[in-house]
N, CA, C and O of each residue as an XYZ file, in Angstrom:
176
protein
N     -25.715    -11.581     16.993
C     -25.793    -11.292     15.523
C     -25.056    -10.016     15.149
O     -24.165    -10.004     14.299
N     -25.467     -8.932     15.827
C     -24.826     -7.672     15.534
C     -23.314     -7.729     15.812
O     -22.514     -7.173     15.060
N     -22.944     -8.405     16.893
C     -21.555     -8.577     17.240
C     -20.771     -9.226     16.159
O     -19.700     -8.743     15.792
N     -21.268    -10.306     15.636
C     -20.629    -11.013     14.491
C     -20.512    -10.161     13.300
O     -19.482    -10.159     12.626
N     -21.618     -9.376     12.996
C     -21.572     -8.485     11.895
C     -20.477     -7.412     11.977
O     -19.743     -7.163     11.020
N     -20.398     -6.781     13.179
C     -19.417     -5.826     13.440
C     -17.960     -6.428     13.298
O     -17.035     -5.802     12.778
N     -17.856     -7.642     13.786
C     -16.501     -8.339     13.725
C     -16.141     -8.572     12.295
O     -14.999     -8.335     11.903
N     -17.096     -9.039     11.482
C     -16.867     -9.338     10.099
C     -16.510     -8.040      9.300
O     -15.564     -8.021      8.511
N     -17.301     -6.969      9.538
C     -17.037     -5.697      8.883
C     -15.686     -5.149      9.300
O     -14.960     -4.587      8.480
N     -15.338     -5.310     10.585
C     -14.095     -4.825     11.094
C     -12.920     -5.557     10.475
O     -11.884     -4.954     10.195
N     -13.080     -6.872     10.258
C     -12.040     -7.654      9.639
C     -11.853     -7.275      8.181
O     -10.729     -7.178      7.689
N     -12.985     -7.060      7.487
C     -12.941     -6.724      6.077
C     -12.247     -5.375      5.945
O     -11.331     -5.186      5.145
N     -12.738     -4.426      6.785
C     -12.171     -3.030      6.737
C     -10.706     -3.034      7.025
O      -9.918     -2.380      6.342
N     -10.337     -3.781      8.048
C      -8.931     -3.922      8.446
C      -8.066     -4.466      7.275
O      -6.976     -3.975      6.982
N      -8.623     -5.501      6.638
C      -7.893     -6.150      5.511
C      -7.792     -5.191      4.373
O      -6.733     -5.125      3.748
N      -8.843     -4.419      4.045
C      -8.765     -3.463      2.976
C      -7.761     -2.342      3.307
O      -6.987     -1.900      2.458
N      -7.808     -1.915      4.544
C      -6.855     -0.818      5.005
C      -5.408     -1.305      4.856
O      -4.578     -0.609      4.271
N      -5.113     -2.467      5.370
C      -3.752     -3.012      5.297
C      -3.332     -3.198      3.844
O      -2.199     -2.908      3.460
N      -4.320     -3.712      3.017
C      -4.066     -3.860      1.566
C      -3.691     -2.516      0.947
O      -2.719     -2.426      0.197
N      -4.461     -1.469      1.259
C      -4.245     -0.133      0.671
C      -2.890      0.422      1.092
O      -2.168      1.014      0.289
N      -2.553      0.218      2.385
C      -1.235      0.734      2.910
C      -0.130      0.000      2.231
O       0.874      0.625      1.892
N      -0.238     -1.279      2.007
C       0.822     -2.041      1.305
C       0.980     -1.579     -0.078
O       2.103     -1.410     -0.551
N      -0.187     -1.348     -0.807
C      -0.144     -0.918     -2.179
C       0.470      0.428     -2.244
O       1.277      0.674     -3.139
N       0.123      1.380     -1.296
C       0.666      2.716     -1.326
C       2.169      2.696     -1.011
O       2.943      3.427     -1.629
N       2.576      1.867     -0.060
C       4.008      1.737      0.227
C       4.781      1.206     -0.974
O       5.846      1.732     -1.299
N       4.273      0.190     -1.628
C       4.956     -0.339     -2.766
C       4.994      0.629     -3.900
O       5.973      0.704     -4.643
N       3.897      1.394     -4.039
C       3.881      2.405     -5.128
C       4.897      3.518     -4.845
O       5.592      3.962     -5.759
N       4.989      3.961     -3.620
C       5.961      5.021     -3.278
C       7.413      4.463     -3.411
O       8.261      5.174     -3.950
N       7.724      3.270     -2.962
C       9.040      2.769     -3.064
C       9.414      2.540     -4.571
O      10.532      2.796     -5.016
N       8.377      2.035     -5.317
C       8.604      1.869     -6.742
C       8.898      3.213     -7.452
O       9.754      3.297     -8.333
N       8.170      4.238     -7.041
C       8.364      5.583     -7.611
C       9.737      6.081     -7.280
O      10.457      6.568     -8.152
N      10.109      5.966     -6.027
C      11.463      6.394     -5.575
C      12.562      5.632     -6.335
O      13.569      6.202     -6.755
N      12.327      4.328     -6.492
C      13.253      3.492     -7.207
C      13.465      3.964     -8.600
O      14.600      4.075     -9.064
N      12.381      4.244     -9.279
C      12.420      4.676    -10.675
C      13.025      6.061    -10.795
O      13.747      6.316    -11.759
N      12.763      6.983     -9.849
C      13.357      8.290     -9.929
C      14.865      8.180     -9.684
O      15.632      8.894    -10.331
N      15.319      7.304     -8.765
C      16.744      7.078     -8.571
C      17.416      6.544     -9.772
O      18.542      6.935    -10.079
N      16.725      5.603    -10.511
C      17.293      5.089    -11.727
C      17.429      6.145    -12.846
O      18.395      6.151    -13.608
N      16.384      7.069    -12.913
C      16.379      8.045    -13.953
C      17.516      9.088    -13.655
O      18.177      9.594    -14.562
N      17.699      9.371    -12.341
C      18.711     10.328    -11.966
C      20.114      9.699    -12.277
O      20.995     10.388    -12.791
N      20.301      8.429    -11.969
C      21.540      7.794    -12.288
C      21.786      7.659    -13.796
O      22.921      7.693    -14.272
N      20.698      7.507    -14.509
C      20.848      7.375    -16.029
C      21.299      8.729    -16.576
O      22.116      8.780    -17.495
N      20.758      9.861    -16.002
C      21.132     11.224    -16.455
C      22.608     11.440    -16.090
O      23.348     12.008    -16.893
N      23.055     11.007    -14.914
C      24.342     11.385    -14.503
C      25.440     10.546    -15.274
O      26.595     10.969    -15.335
N      25.073      9.374    -15.851
C      25.997      8.588    -16.584
C      26.388      9.240    -17.891
O      27.185      8.682    -18.644
């Protein structure tokens, strides 16, 4: 019983962790992308 509980919690935690990392990565790349666009817009 405890083993299954730990497995379930581990899977949920791992899923949330991966989800957060993906969100953070997409946020950072989106931020970089927008700053690149704004820099290009200023230089034009």
